[in-house]
Amino acid sequence: TTLFRSIESTSAAECVRIQVRQSAMRQLWKRPKNLKPSFETKAKPKPPYTERDYPGILIENEGRFCEIFIFAWHGIDDASCDQRLPEQWHFFVVPERALGTRKKATLAELQSAWLTDNGGRNTSWESLRDAVEEVSRDLRKLPPPAAR
């Protein structure tokens, strides 16, 4: 789903496809003792509804179907926790190609130098749009991801 378009352009050819994945410390079920938050990123086959919902739009037969991932993390687990408040969430904007063949991105690596080394941004709700715009502009400048 395209969430943002470049400020300078509204043509479909210049749109950036974005996937948003979320994870939170507080869960309705019992939290594991050794929680290691991560976000799934594995490639999948093209959904059967693609032709119906996006007629005439070329899309790969298998992949992640985006140029950018936004990983949203809610790390509050006390009485102030309210997952409905976007300002309580933290966001990591990552170029899809930086993930290589990884099937998941861990919170630990998103909080490390790996993020910025691979063209990503660590941001708040208030700065999310700017971070997405920056990563979108930088997509064409990034070298291919190193073999991992």
mmCIF file of C-alpha atoms in Angstrom:
data_model
loop_
_atom_site.group_PDB
_atom_site.id
_atom_site.type_symbol
_atom_site.label_atom_id
_atom_site.label_comp_id
_atom_site.label_asym_id
_atom_site.label_seq_id
_atom_site.Cartn_x
_atom_site.Cartn_y
_atom_site.Cartn_z
ATOM 1 C CA THR A 1 0.000 0.000 0.000
ATOM 2 C CA THR A 2 1.334 3.420 -0.881
ATOM 3 C CA LEU A 3 1.148 5.629 2.184
ATOM 4 C CA PHE A 4 3.283 8.549 1.077
ATOM 5 C CA ARG A 5 4.084 10.111 -2.258
ATOM 6 C CA SER A 6 6.997 12.340 -2.965
ATOM 7 C CA ILE A 7 6.166 15.961 -2.193
ATOM 8 C CA GLU A 8 7.509 16.940 -5.601
ATOM 9 C CA SER A 9 5.531 14.366 -7.582
ATOM 10 C CA THR A 10 2.185 12.669 -7.652
ATOM 11 C CA SER A 11 2.789 10.371 -10.642
ATOM 12 C CA ALA A 12 2.249 6.653 -10.038
ATOM 13 C CA ALA A 13 5.692 5.910 -11.504
ATOM 14 C CA GLU A 14 7.321 7.836 -8.670
ATOM 15 C CA CYS A 15 5.284 6.384 -5.812
ATOM 16 C CA VAL A 16 7.030 4.421 -3.096
ATOM 17 C CA ARG A 17 5.395 1.277 -1.766
ATOM 18 C CA ILE A 18 5.550 1.011 2.020
ATOM 19 C CA GLN A 19 4.840 -1.826 4.412
ATOM 20 C CA VAL A 20 4.228 -1.111 8.081
ATOM 21 C CA ARG A 21 4.984 -3.781 10.686
ATOM 22 C CA GLN A 22 4.396 -3.312 14.395
ATOM 23 C CA SER A 23 5.359 -4.970 17.645
ATOM 24 C CA ALA A 24 4.775 -4.034 21.255
ATOM 25 C CA MET A 25 6.169 -4.884 24.668
ATOM 26 C CA ARG A 26 2.712 -5.161 26.261
ATOM 27 C CA GLN A 27 0.585 -7.968 24.922
ATOM 28 C CA LEU A 28 -2.843 -9.300 25.845
ATOM 29 C CA TRP A 29 -1.288 -12.710 26.438
ATOM 30 C CA LYS A 30 1.576 -13.516 28.801
ATOM 31 C CA ARG A 31 4.865 -12.042 27.631
ATOM 32 C CA PRO A 32 7.776 -14.477 27.281
ATOM 33 C CA LYS A 33 10.568 -14.021 29.834
ATOM 34 C CA ASN A 34 13.237 -13.508 27.182
ATOM 35 C CA LEU A 35 11.342 -11.314 24.722
ATOM 36 C CA LYS A 36 13.408 -10.585 21.603
ATOM 37 C CA PRO A 37 11.205 -8.333 19.478
ATOM 38 C CA SER A 38 11.454 -8.784 15.739
ATOM 39 C CA PHE A 39 9.547 -7.971 12.578
ATOM 40 C CA GLU A 40 8.890 -10.475 9.787
ATOM 41 C CA THR A 41 10.301 -9.487 6.393
ATOM 42 C CA LYS A 42 10.322 -12.720 4.392
ATOM 43 C CA ALA A 43 9.369 -12.701 0.733
ATOM 44 C CA LYS A 44 5.921 -14.037 -0.135
ATOM 45 C CA PRO A 45 4.040 -14.971 -3.315
ATOM 46 C CA LYS A 46 1.931 -12.306 -4.990
ATOM 47 C CA PRO A 47 -1.527 -12.222 -3.346
ATOM 48 C CA PRO A 48 -4.382 -13.472 -5.579
ATOM 49 C CA TYR A 49 -6.340 -10.210 -5.195
ATOM 50 C CA THR A 50 -3.561 -8.118 -6.784
ATOM 51 C CA GLU A 51 -4.995 -8.149 -10.312
ATOM 52 C CA ARG A 52 -8.492 -7.301 -9.030
ATOM 53 C CA ASP A 53 -7.412 -4.463 -6.720
ATOM 54 C CA TYR A 54 -4.542 -3.065 -8.830
ATOM 55 C CA PRO A 55 -5.495 -3.691 -12.481
ATOM 56 C CA GLY A 56 -2.763 -2.822 -14.936
ATOM 57 C CA ILE A 57 -0.133 -2.305 -12.236
ATOM 58 C CA LEU A 58 2.948 -4.453 -12.741
ATOM 59 C CA ILE A 59 3.997 -6.249 -9.579
ATOM 60 C CA GLU A 60 6.571 -8.946 -8.980
ATOM 61 C CA ASN A 61 5.332 -12.548 -8.651
ATOM 62 C CA GLU A 62 7.154 -12.993 -5.340
ATOM 63 C CA GLY A 63 8.814 -10.563 -2.987
ATOM 64 C CA ARG A 64 8.207 -8.084 -0.223
ATOM 65 C CA PHE A 65 6.149 -5.768 -2.457
ATOM 66 C CA CYS A 66 7.596 -2.549 -1.050
ATOM 67 C CA GLU A 67 10.571 -0.240 -1.325
ATOM 68 C CA ILE A 68 10.420 0.847 2.317
ATOM 69 C CA PHE A 69 9.519 -0.861 5.581
ATOM 70 C CA ILE A 70 8.337 1.100 8.591
ATOM 71 C CA PHE A 71 8.855 -0.921 11.751
ATOM 72 C CA ALA A 72 6.844 0.484 14.650
ATOM 73 C CA TRP A 73 7.864 -0.427 18.206
ATOM 74 C CA HIS A 74 5.875 0.291 21.370
ATOM 75 C CA GLY A 75 8.207 -0.340 24.289
ATOM 76 C CA ILE A 76 6.071 0.897 27.191
ATOM 77 C CA ASP A 77 4.863 -1.737 29.645
ATOM 78 C CA ASP A 78 3.722 0.265 32.663
ATOM 79 C CA ALA A 79 0.571 2.137 33.719
ATOM 80 C CA SER A 80 1.224 4.887 31.128
ATOM 81 C CA CYS A 81 0.966 2.379 28.252
ATOM 82 C CA ASP A 82 -1.612 3.393 25.645
ATOM 83 C CA GLN A 83 -0.943 1.893 22.232
ATOM 84 C CA ARG A 84 -3.586 4.175 20.702
ATOM 85 C CA LEU A 85 -1.265 7.167 21.182
ATOM 86 C CA PRO A 86 1.072 7.466 18.201
ATOM 87 C CA GLU A 87 3.545 9.541 20.209
ATOM 88 C CA GLN A 88 4.233 6.465 22.384
ATOM 89 C CA TRP A 89 5.475 4.519 19.356
ATOM 90 C CA HIS A 90 8.982 4.585 17.939
ATOM 91 C CA PHE A 91 9.619 4.091 14.224
ATOM 92 C CA PHE A 92 12.418 2.652 12.123
ATOM 93 C CA VAL A 93 12.290 3.472 8.410
ATOM 94 C CA VAL A 94 14.305 0.954 6.408
ATOM 95 C CA PRO A 95 14.942 0.580 2.674
ATOM 96 C CA GLU A 96 13.705 -2.888 1.680
ATOM 97 C CA ARG A 97 16.861 -3.667 -0.265
ATOM 98 C CA ALA A 98 18.998 -3.126 2.843
ATOM 99 C CA LEU A 99 17.435 -6.260 4.319
ATOM 100 C CA GLY A 100 18.953 -8.547 1.681
ATOM 101 C CA THR A 101 17.613 -12.082 2.127
ATOM 102 C CA ARG A 102 16.775 -11.669 5.828
ATOM 103 C CA LYS A 103 13.469 -13.128 6.928
ATOM 104 C CA LYS A 104 13.202 -10.820 9.935
ATOM 105 C CA ALA A 105 14.600 -7.617 11.399
ATOM 106 C CA THR A 106 15.286 -7.607 15.111
ATOM 107 C CA LEU A 107 14.711 -4.634 17.381
ATOM 108 C CA ALA A 108 18.319 -4.932 18.547
ATOM 109 C CA GLU A 109 19.685 -4.480 15.036
ATOM 110 C CA LEU A 110 17.265 -1.637 14.288
ATOM 111 C CA GLN A 111 18.569 0.132 17.404
ATOM 112 C CA SER A 112 22.189 -0.419 16.345
ATOM 113 C CA ALA A 113 24.491 1.267 13.831
ATOM 114 C CA TRP A 114 23.243 -1.263 11.252
ATOM 115 C CA LEU A 115 20.200 0.963 10.664
ATOM 116 C CA THR A 116 22.013 4.130 9.604
ATOM 117 C CA ASP A 117 24.813 2.163 7.919
ATOM 118 C CA ASN A 118 22.128 0.781 5.601
ATOM 119 C CA GLY A 119 20.285 4.019 4.866
ATOM 120 C CA GLY A 120 17.575 3.722 7.527
ATOM 121 C CA ARG A 121 16.229 6.256 10.005
ATOM 122 C CA ASN A 122 15.283 5.997 13.672
ATOM 123 C CA THR A 123 12.443 8.436 14.338
ATOM 124 C CA SER A 124 9.444 9.552 16.357
ATOM 125 C CA TRP A 125 5.838 9.901 15.210
ATOM 126 C CA GLU A 126 6.323 13.651 14.799
ATOM 127 C CA SER A 127 9.250 13.144 12.381
ATOM 128 C CA LEU A 128 8.038 10.011 10.598
ATOM 129 C CA ARG A 129 6.987 11.760 7.394
ATOM 130 C CA ASP A 130 10.363 13.509 7.102
ATOM 131 C CA ALA A 131 12.203 10.220 7.684
ATOM 132 C CA VAL A 132 10.152 8.482 4.978
ATOM 133 C CA GLU A 133 10.827 11.341 2.553
ATOM 134 C CA GLU A 134 14.583 11.180 3.290
ATOM 135 C CA VAL A 135 14.777 7.424 2.775
ATOM 136 C CA SER A 136 12.667 7.737 -0.395
ATOM 137 C CA ARG A 137 15.065 10.317 -1.852
ATOM 138 C CA ASP A 138 18.082 8.227 -0.869
ATOM 139 C CA LEU A 139 16.800 4.987 -2.422
ATOM 140 C CA ARG A 140 18.455 5.651 -5.770
ATOM 141 C CA LYS A 141 21.766 6.562 -4.124
ATOM 142 C CA LEU A 142 22.185 3.358 -2.057
ATOM 143 C CA PRO A 143 24.641 0.698 -3.186
ATOM 144 C CA PRO A 144 23.296 -2.841 -3.342
ATOM 145 C CA PRO A 145 23.272 -4.489 0.102
ATOM 146 C CA ALA A 146 26.425 -6.378 0.998
ATOM 147 C CA ALA A 147 26.173 -10.141 1.070
ATOM 148 C CA ARG A 148 25.126 -11.156 4.541
#
